[in-house]
PDB file of C-alpha atoms in Angstrom:
ATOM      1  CA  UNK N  18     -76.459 154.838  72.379  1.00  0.00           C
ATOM      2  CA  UNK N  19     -74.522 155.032  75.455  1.00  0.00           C
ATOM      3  CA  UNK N  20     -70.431 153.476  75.537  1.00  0.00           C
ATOM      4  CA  UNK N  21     -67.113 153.724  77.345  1.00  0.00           C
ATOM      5  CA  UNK N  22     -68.547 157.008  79.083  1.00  0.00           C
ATOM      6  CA  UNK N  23     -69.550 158.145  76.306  1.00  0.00           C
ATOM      7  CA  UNK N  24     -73.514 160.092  76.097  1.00  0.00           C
ATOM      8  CA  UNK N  25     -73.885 159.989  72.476  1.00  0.00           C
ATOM      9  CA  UNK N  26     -72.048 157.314  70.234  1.00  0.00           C
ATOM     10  CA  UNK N  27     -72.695 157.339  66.660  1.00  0.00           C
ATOM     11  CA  UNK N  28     -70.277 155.130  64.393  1.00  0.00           C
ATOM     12  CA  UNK N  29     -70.509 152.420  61.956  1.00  0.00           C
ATOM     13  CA  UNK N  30     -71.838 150.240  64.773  1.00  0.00           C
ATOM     14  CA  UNK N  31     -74.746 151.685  64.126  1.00  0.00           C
ATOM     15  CA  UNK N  32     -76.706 149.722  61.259  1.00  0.00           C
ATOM     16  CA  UNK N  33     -76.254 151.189  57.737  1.00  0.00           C
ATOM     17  CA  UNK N  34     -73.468 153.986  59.043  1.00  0.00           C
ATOM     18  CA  UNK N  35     -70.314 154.525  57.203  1.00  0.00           C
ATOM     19  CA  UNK N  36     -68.827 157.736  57.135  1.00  0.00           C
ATOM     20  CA  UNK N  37     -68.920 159.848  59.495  1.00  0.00           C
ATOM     21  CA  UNK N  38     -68.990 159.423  63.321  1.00  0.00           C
ATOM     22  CA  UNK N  39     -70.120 161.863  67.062  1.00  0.00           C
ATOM     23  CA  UNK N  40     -69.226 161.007  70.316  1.00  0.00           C
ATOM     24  CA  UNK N  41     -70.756 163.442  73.300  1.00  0.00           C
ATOM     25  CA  UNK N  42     -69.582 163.151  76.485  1.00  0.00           C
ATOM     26  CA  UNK N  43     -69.985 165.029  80.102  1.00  0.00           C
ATOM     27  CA  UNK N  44     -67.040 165.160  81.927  1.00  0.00           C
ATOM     28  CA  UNK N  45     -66.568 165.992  85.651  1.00  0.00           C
ATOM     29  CA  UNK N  46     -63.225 168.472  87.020  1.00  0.00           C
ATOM     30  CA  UNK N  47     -59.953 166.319  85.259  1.00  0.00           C
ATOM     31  CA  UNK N  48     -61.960 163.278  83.723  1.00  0.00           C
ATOM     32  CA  UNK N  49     -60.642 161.943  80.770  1.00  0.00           C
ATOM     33  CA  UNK N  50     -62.082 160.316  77.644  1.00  0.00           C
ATOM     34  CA  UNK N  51     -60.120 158.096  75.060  1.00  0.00           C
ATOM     35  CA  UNK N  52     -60.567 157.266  71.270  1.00  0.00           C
ATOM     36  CA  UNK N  53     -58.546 154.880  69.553  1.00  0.00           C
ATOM     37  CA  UNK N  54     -58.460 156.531  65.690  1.00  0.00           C
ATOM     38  CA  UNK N  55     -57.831 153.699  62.891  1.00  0.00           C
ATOM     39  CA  UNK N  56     -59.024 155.274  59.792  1.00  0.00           C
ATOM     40  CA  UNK N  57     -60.580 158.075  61.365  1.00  0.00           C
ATOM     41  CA  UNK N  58     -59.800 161.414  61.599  1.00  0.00           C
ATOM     42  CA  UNK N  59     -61.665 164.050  64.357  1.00  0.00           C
ATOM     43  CA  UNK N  60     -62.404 167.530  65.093  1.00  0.00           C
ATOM     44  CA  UNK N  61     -62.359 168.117  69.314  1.00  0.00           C
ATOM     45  CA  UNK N  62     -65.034 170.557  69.554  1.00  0.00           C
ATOM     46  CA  UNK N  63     -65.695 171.664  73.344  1.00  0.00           C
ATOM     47  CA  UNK N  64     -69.879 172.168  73.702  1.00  0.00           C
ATOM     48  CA  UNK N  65     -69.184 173.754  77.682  1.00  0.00           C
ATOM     49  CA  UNK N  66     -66.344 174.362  79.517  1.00  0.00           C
ATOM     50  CA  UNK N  67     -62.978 173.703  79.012  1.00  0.00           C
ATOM     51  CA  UNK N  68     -60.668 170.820  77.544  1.00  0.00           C
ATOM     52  CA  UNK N  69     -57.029 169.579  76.518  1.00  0.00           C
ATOM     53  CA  UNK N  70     -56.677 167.166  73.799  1.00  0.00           C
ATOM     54  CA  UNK N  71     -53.192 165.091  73.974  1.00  0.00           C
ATOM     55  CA  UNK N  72     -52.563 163.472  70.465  1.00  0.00           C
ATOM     56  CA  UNK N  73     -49.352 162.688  68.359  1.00  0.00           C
ATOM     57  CA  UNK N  74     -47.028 163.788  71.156  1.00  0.00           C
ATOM     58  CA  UNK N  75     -48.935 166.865  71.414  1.00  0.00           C
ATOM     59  CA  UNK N  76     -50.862 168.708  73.926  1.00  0.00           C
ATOM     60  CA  UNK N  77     -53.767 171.090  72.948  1.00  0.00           C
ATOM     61  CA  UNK N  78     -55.216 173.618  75.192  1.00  0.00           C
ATOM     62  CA  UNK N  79     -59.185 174.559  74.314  1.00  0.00           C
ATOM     63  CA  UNK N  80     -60.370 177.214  76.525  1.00  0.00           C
ATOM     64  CA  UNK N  81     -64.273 176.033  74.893  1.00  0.00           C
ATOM     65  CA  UNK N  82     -67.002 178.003  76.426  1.00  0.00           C
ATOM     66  CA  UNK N  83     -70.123 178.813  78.855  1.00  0.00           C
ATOM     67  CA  UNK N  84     -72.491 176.979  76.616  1.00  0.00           C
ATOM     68  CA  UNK N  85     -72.974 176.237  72.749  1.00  0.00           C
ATOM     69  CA  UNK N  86     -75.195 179.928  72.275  1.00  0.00           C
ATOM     70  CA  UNK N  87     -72.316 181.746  74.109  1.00  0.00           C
ATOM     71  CA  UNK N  88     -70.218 182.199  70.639  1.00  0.00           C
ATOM     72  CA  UNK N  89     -67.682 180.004  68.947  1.00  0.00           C
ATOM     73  CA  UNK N  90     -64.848 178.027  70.226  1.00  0.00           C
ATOM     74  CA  UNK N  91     -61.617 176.496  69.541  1.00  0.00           C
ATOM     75  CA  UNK N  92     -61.376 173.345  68.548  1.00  0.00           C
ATOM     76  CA  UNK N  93     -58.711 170.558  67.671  1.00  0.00           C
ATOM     77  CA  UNK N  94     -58.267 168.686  64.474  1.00  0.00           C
ATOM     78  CA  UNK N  95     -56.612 165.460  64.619  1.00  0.00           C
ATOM     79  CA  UNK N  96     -55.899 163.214  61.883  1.00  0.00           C
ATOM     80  CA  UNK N  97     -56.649 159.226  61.418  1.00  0.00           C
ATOM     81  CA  UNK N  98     -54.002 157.017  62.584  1.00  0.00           C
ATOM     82  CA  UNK N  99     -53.561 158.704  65.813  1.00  0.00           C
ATOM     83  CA  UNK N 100     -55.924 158.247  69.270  1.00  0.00           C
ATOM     84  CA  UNK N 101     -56.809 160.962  71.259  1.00  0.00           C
ATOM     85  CA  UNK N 102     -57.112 161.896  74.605  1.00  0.00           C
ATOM     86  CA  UNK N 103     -59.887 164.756  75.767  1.00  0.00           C
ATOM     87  CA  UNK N 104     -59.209 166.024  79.304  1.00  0.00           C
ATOM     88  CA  UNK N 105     -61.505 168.463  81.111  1.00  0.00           C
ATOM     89  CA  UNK N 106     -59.828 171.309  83.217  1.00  0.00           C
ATOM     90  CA  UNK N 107     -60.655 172.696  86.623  1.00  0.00           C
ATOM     91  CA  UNK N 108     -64.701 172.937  85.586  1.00  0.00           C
ATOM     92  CA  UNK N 109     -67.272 170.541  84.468  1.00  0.00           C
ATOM     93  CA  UNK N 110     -67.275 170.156  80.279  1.00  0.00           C
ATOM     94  CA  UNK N 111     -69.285 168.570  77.493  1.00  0.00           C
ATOM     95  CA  UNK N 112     -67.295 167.991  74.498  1.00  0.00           C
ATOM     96  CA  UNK N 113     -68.288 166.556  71.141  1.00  0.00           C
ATOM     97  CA  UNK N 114     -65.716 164.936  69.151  1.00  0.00           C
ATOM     98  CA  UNK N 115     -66.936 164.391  65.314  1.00  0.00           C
ATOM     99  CA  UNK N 116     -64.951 161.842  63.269  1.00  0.00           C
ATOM    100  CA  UNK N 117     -65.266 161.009  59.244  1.00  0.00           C
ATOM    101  CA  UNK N 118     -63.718 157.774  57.750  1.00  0.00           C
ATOM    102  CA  UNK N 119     -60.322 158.980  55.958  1.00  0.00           C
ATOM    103  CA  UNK N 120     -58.879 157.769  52.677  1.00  0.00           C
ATOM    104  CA  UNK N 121     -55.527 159.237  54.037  1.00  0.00           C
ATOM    105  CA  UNK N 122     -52.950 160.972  57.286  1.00  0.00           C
ATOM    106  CA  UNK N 123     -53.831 164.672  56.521  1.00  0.00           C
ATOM    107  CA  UNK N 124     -51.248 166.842  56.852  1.00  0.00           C
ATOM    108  CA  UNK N 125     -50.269 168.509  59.598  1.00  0.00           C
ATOM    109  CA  UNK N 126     -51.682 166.234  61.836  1.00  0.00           C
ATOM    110  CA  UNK N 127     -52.783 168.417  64.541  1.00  0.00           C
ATOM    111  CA  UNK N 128     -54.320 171.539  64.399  1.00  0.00           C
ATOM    112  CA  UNK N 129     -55.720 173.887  66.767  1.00  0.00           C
ATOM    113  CA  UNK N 130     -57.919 176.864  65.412  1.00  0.00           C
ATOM    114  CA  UNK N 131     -58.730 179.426  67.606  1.00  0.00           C
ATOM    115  CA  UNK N 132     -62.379 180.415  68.378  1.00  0.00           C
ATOM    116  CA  UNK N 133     -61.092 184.009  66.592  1.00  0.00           C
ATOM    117  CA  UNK N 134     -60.565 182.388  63.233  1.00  0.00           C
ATOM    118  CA  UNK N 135     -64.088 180.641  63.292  1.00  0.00           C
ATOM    119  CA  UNK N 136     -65.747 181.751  60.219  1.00  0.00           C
ATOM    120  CA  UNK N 137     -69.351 183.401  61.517  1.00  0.00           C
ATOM    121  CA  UNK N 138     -71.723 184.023  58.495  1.00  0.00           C
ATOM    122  CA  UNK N 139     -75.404 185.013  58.554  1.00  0.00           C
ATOM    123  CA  UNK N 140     -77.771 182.392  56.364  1.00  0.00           C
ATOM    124  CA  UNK N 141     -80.934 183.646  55.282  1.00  0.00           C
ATOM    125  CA  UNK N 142     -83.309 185.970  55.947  1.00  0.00           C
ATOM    126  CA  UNK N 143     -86.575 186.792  57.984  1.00  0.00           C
ATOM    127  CA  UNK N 144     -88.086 183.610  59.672  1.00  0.00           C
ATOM    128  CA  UNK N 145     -85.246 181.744  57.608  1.00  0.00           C
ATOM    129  CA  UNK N 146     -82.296 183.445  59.737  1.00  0.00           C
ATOM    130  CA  UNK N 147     -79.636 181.515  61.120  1.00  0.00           C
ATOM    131  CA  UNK N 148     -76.275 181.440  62.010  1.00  0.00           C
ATOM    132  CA  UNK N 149     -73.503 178.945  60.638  1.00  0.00           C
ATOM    133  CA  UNK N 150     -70.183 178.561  62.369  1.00  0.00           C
ATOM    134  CA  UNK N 151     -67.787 176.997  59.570  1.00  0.00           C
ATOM    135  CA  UNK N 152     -65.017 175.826  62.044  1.00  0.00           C
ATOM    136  CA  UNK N 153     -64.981 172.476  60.027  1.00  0.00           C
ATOM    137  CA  UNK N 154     -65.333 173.523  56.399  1.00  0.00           C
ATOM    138  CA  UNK N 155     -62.986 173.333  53.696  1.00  0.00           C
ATOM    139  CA  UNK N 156     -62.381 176.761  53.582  1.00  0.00           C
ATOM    140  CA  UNK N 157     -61.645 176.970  57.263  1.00  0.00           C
ATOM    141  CA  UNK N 158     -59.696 173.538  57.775  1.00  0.00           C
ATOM    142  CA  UNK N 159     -57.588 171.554  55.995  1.00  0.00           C
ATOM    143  CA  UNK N 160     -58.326 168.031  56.380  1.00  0.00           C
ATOM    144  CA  UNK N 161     -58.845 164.838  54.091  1.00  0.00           C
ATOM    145  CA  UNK N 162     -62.614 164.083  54.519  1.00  0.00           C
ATOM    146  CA  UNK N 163     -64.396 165.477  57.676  1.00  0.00           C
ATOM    147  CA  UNK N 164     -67.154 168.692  57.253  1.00  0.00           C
ATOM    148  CA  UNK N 165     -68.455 169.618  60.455  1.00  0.00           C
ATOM    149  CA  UNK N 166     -70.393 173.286  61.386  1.00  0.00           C
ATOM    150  CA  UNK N 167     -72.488 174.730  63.921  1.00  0.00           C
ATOM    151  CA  UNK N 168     -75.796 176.183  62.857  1.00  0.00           C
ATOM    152  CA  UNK N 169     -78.134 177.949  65.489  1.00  0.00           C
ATOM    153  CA  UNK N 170     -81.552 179.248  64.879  1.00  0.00           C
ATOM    154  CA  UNK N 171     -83.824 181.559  67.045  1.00  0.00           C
ATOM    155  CA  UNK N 172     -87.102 180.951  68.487  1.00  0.00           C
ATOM    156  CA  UNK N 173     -89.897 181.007  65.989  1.00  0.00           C
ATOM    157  CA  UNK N 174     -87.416 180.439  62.896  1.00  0.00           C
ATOM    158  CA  UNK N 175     -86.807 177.793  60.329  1.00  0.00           C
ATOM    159  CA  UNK N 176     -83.419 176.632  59.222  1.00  0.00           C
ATOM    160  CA  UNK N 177     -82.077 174.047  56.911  1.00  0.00           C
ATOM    161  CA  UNK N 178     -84.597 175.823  54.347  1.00  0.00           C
ATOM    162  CA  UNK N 179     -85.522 175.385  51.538  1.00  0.00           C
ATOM    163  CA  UNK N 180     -85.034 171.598  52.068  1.00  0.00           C
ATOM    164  CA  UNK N 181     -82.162 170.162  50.191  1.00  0.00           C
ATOM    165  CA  UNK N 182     -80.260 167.194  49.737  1.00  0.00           C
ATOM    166  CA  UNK N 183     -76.296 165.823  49.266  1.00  0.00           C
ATOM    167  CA  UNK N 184     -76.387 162.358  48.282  1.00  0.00           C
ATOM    168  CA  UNK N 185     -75.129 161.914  44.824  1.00  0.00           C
ATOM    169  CA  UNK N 186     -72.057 162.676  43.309  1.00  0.00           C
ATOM    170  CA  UNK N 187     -72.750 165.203  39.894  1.00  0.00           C
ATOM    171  CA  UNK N 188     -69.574 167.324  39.805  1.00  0.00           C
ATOM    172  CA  UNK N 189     -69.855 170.867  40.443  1.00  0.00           C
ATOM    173  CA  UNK N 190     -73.277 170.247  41.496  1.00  0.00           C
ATOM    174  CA  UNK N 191     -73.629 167.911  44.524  1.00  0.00           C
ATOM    175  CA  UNK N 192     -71.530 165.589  46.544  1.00  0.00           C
ATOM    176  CA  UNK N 193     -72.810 162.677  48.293  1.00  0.00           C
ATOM    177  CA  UNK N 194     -72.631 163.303  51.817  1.00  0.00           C
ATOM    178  CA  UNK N 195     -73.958 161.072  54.540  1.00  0.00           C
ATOM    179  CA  UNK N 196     -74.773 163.990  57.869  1.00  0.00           C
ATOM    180  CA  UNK N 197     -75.183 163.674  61.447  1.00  0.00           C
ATOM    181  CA  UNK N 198     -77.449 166.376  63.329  1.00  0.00           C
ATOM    182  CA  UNK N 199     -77.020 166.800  67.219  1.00  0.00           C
ATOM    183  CA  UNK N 200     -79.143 169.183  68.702  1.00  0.00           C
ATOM    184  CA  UNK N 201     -79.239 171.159  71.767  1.00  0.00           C
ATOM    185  CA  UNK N 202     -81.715 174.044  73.140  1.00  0.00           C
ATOM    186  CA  UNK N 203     -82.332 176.781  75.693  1.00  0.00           C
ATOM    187  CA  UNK N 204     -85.062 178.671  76.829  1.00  0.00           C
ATOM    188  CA  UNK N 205     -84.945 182.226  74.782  1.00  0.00           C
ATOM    189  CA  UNK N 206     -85.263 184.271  77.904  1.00  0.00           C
ATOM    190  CA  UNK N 207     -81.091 183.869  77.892  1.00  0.00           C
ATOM    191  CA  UNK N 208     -81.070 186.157  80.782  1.00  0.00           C
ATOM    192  CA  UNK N 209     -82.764 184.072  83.163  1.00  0.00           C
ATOM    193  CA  UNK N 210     -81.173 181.438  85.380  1.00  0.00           C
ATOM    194  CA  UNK N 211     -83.252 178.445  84.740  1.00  0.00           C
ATOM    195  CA  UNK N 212     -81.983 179.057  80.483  1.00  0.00           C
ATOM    196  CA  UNK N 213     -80.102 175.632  79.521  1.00  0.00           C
ATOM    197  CA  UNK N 214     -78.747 174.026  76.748  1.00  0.00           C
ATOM    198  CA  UNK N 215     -77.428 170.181  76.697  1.00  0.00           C
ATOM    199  CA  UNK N 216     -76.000 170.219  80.232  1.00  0.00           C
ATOM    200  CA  UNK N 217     -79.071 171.355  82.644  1.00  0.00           C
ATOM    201  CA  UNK N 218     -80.768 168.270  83.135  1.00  0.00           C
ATOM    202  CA  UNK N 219     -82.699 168.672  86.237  1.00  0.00           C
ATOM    203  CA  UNK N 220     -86.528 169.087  86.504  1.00  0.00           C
ATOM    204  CA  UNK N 221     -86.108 172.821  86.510  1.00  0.00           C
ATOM    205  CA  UNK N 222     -84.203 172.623  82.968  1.00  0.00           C
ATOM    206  CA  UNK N 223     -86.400 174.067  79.696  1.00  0.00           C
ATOM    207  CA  UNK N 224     -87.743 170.911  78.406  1.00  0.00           C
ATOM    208  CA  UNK N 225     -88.040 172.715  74.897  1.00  0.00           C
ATOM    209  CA  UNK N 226     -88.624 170.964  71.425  1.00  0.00           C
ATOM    210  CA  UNK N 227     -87.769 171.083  67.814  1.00  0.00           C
ATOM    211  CA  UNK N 228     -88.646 169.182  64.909  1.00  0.00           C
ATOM    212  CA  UNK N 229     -86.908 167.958  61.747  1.00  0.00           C
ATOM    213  CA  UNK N 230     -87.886 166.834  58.176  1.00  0.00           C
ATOM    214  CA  UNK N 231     -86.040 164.267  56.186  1.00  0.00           C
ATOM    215  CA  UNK N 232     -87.917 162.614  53.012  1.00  0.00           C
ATOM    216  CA  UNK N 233     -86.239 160.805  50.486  1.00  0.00           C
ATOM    217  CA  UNK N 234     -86.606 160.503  46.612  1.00  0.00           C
ATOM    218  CA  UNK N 235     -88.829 157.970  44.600  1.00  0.00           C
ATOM    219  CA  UNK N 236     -85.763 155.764  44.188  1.00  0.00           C
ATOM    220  CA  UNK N 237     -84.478 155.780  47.592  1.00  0.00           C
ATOM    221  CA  UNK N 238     -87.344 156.770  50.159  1.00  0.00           C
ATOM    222  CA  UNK N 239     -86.791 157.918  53.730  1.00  0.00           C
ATOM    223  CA  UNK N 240     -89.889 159.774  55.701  1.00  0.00           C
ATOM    224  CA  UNK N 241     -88.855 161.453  59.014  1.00  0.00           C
ATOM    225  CA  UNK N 242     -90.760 163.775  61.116  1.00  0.00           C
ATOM    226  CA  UNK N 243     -88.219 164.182  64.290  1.00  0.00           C
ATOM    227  CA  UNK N 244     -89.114 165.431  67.604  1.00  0.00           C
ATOM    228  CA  UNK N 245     -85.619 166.613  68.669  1.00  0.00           C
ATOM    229  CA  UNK N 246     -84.942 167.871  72.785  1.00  0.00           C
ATOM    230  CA  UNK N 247     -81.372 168.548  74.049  1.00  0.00           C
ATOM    231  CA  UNK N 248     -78.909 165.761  73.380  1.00  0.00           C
ATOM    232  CA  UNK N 249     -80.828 163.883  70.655  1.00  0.00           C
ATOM    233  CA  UNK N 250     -79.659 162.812  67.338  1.00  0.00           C
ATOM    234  CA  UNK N 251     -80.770 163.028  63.770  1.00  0.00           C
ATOM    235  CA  UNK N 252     -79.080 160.961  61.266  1.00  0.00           C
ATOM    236  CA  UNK N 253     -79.449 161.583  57.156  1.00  0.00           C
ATOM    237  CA  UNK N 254     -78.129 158.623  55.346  1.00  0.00           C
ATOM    238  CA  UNK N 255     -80.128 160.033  51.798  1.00  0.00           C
ATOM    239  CA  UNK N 256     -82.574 162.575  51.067  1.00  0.00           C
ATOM    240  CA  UNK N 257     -84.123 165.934  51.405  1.00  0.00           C
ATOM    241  CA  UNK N 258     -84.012 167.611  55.072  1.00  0.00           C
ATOM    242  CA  UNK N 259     -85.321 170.741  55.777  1.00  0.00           C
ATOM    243  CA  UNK N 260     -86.668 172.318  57.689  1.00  0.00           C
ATOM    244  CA  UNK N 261     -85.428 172.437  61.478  1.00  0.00           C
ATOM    245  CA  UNK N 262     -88.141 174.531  62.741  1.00  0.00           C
ATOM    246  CA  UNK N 263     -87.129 176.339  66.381  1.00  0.00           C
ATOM    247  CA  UNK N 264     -90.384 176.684  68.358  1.00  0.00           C
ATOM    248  CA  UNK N 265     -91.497 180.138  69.744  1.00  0.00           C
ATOM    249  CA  UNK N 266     -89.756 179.911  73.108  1.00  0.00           C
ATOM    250  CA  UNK N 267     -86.971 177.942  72.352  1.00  0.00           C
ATOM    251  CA  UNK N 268     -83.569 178.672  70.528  1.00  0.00           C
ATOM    252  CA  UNK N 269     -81.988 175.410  68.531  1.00  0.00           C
ATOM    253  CA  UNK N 270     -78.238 174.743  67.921  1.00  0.00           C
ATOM    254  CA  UNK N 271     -77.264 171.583  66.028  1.00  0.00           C
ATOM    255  CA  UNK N 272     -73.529 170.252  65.178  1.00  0.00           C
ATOM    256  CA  UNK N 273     -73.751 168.994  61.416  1.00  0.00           C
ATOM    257  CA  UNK N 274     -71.092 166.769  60.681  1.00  0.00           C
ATOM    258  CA  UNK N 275     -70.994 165.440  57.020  1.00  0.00           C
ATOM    259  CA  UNK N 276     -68.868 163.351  55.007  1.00  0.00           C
ATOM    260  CA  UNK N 277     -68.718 160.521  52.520  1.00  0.00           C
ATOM    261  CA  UNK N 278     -67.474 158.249  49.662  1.00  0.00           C
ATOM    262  CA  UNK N 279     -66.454 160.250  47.132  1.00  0.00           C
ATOM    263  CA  UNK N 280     -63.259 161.801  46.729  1.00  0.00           C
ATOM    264  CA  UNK N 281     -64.033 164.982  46.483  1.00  0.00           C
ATOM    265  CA  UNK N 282     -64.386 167.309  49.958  1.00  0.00           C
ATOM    266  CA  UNK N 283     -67.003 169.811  49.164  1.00  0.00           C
ATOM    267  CA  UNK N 284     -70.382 170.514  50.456  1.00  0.00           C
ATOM    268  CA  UNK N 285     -72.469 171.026  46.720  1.00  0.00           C
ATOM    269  CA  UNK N 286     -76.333 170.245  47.707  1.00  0.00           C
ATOM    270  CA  UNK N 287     -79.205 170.179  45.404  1.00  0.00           C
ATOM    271  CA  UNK N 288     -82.491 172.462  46.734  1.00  0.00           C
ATOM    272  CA  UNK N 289     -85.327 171.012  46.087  1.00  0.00           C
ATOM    273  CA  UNK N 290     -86.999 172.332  43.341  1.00  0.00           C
ATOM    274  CA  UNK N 291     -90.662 172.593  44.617  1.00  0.00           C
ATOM    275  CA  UNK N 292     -89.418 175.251  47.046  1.00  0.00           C
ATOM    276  CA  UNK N 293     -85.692 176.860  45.970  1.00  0.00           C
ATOM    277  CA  UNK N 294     -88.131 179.757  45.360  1.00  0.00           C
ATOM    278  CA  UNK N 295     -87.965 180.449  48.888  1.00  0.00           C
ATOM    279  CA  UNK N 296     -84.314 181.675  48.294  1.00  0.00           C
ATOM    280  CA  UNK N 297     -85.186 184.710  46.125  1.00  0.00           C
ATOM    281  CA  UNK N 298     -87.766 186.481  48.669  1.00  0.00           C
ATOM    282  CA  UNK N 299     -84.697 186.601  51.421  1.00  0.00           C
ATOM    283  CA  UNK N 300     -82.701 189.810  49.087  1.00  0.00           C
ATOM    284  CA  UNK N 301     -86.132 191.841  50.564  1.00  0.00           C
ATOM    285  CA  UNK N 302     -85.835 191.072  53.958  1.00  0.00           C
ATOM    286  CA  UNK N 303     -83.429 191.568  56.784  1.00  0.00           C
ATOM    287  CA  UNK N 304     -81.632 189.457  58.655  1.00  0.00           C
ATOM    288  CA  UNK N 305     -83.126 188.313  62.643  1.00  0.00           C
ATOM    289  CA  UNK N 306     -81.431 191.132  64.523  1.00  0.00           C
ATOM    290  CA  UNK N 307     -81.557 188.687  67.142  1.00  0.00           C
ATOM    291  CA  UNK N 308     -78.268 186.956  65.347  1.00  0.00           C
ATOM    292  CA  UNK N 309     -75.193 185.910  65.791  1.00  0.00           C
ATOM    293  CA  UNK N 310     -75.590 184.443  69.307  1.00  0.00           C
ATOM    294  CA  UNK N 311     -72.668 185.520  71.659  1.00  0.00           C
ATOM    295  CA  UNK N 312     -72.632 189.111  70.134  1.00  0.00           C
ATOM    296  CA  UNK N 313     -70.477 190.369  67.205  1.00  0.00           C
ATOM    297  CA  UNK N 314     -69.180 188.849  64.786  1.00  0.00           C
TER     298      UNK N 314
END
């Protein structure tokens, strides 16, 4: 769904949507891009090149990056009440700017956390590797509602295994959180010129795909089987999801962004039980030496 220059807009316009919110936009040398906030509060989160954000009297400098596998980046949190502005600099930039419905004004109101204090961590193992970017988790940012990571898998893997779910509230044991996936991909040869994620769209760009699993619960049923390219969008109102599998070929990134009604701000999921096994063979294997993306940790 395409708005107000705007690529990607995913709010509670869409049918059934409540919580959380993505808006993806390409921006040519000094264009700008405007959000009026309300009750929302949003992480700025640069996907290529660089950005400013102006909010609350306040002007935010995001150096971002060459592309979403080139590492982590800064990003900008600002909190509901207050619009932003996102400005690109002297390049091109894509930036993503993921909101979540807030109960209150989080304070401080406007953050910026370097790409340095991005949280990197290794998931799994084998064919399960992957690698999570917590720039938008509790333990990384304060902020009243809004979870938001990056998770990127390599060619040939599976990630959001074993299949799990986050949509009711049992304390200490799951939190019901509605989740937006936006995916991007490039051509594993990373050395070669024609290797793209979200931005190369011409007829030379990898056309590479990825697929995602969503099924739901005898009480509240949901079957997805997603055929995901660059730029598309998964949304998980309820239900298991796993896996994202990442094609031989083809590395996947997708931006999770997660929130919801409760009051609590923690990402507890439930595995599901026909295949939490899958957790206890990863102690005997290693990690894809192929992770993190963008070189050390």
């Amino acid at each position: 769904m395409e708005r107000d220059g705007w690529q990607v807009c995913i709010d509670p316009s869409v049918p059934g949507w409540e919580h959380t919110s993505l808006y993806v936009a390409q921006l040519a040398p000094g264009d700008t891009r405007t959000l009026a906030a309300g009750e929302w509060e949003h992480i700025v989160l640069p996907l290529s090149g660089a950005v400013t954000v102006e909010a609350d009297g306040q002007r935010l400098s995001l150096a971002g990056r060459a592309d979403v596998f080139a590492g982590p980046t800064d990003v900008a949190y600002v909190a509901r009440d207050l619009g932003l502005t996102v400005t690109a600099g002297e390049g091109a930039a894509r930036v993503a700017v993921c909101g979540a419905k807030a109960r209150g004004r989080h304070t401080p109101s406007v953050v910026r956390i370097a790409r340095e204090d991005v949280p990197v961590e290794l998931r799994g193992a084998g064919l399960a590797s992957r690698e999570v970017r917590n720039f938008g988790t509790p333990a990384t940012l304060a902020a009243d509602a809004i979870i938001a990571c990056e998770v990127l898998t390599p060619a040939g893997n599976w990630s959001s295994y074993p299949p799990h779910k986050h949509d009711e509230d049992r304390p200490g044991q799951e939190t019901s959180l509605e989740e937006i996936y936006y995916y991007e991909l490039q051509s594993a040869q990373r050395g070669e010129p024609g290797r793209s994620s979200g931005g190369n769209t011409g007829a030379s760009a990898p056309r590479g795909i990825g697929y995602q699993r969503v099924y739901g619960t005898a009480d509240r049923p949901i079957d997805v089987l997603a055929e995901v390219r660059s730029g598309d969008v998964v949304l998980v109102p309820h239900g298991w999801h796993g896996p994202t599998t990442a094609p031989p070929g083809y590395d996947i990134y997708y931006l999770n962004i997660m929130a919801g009604p409760g009051t609590e701000r923690a990402w507890l999921i439930c595995d599901d039980p026909a295949h939490t096994w899958v957790r206890d063979t990863w102690p005997d294997q290693a990690v894809d030496p192929r992770l993190p993306f963008g070189g050390k940790r």
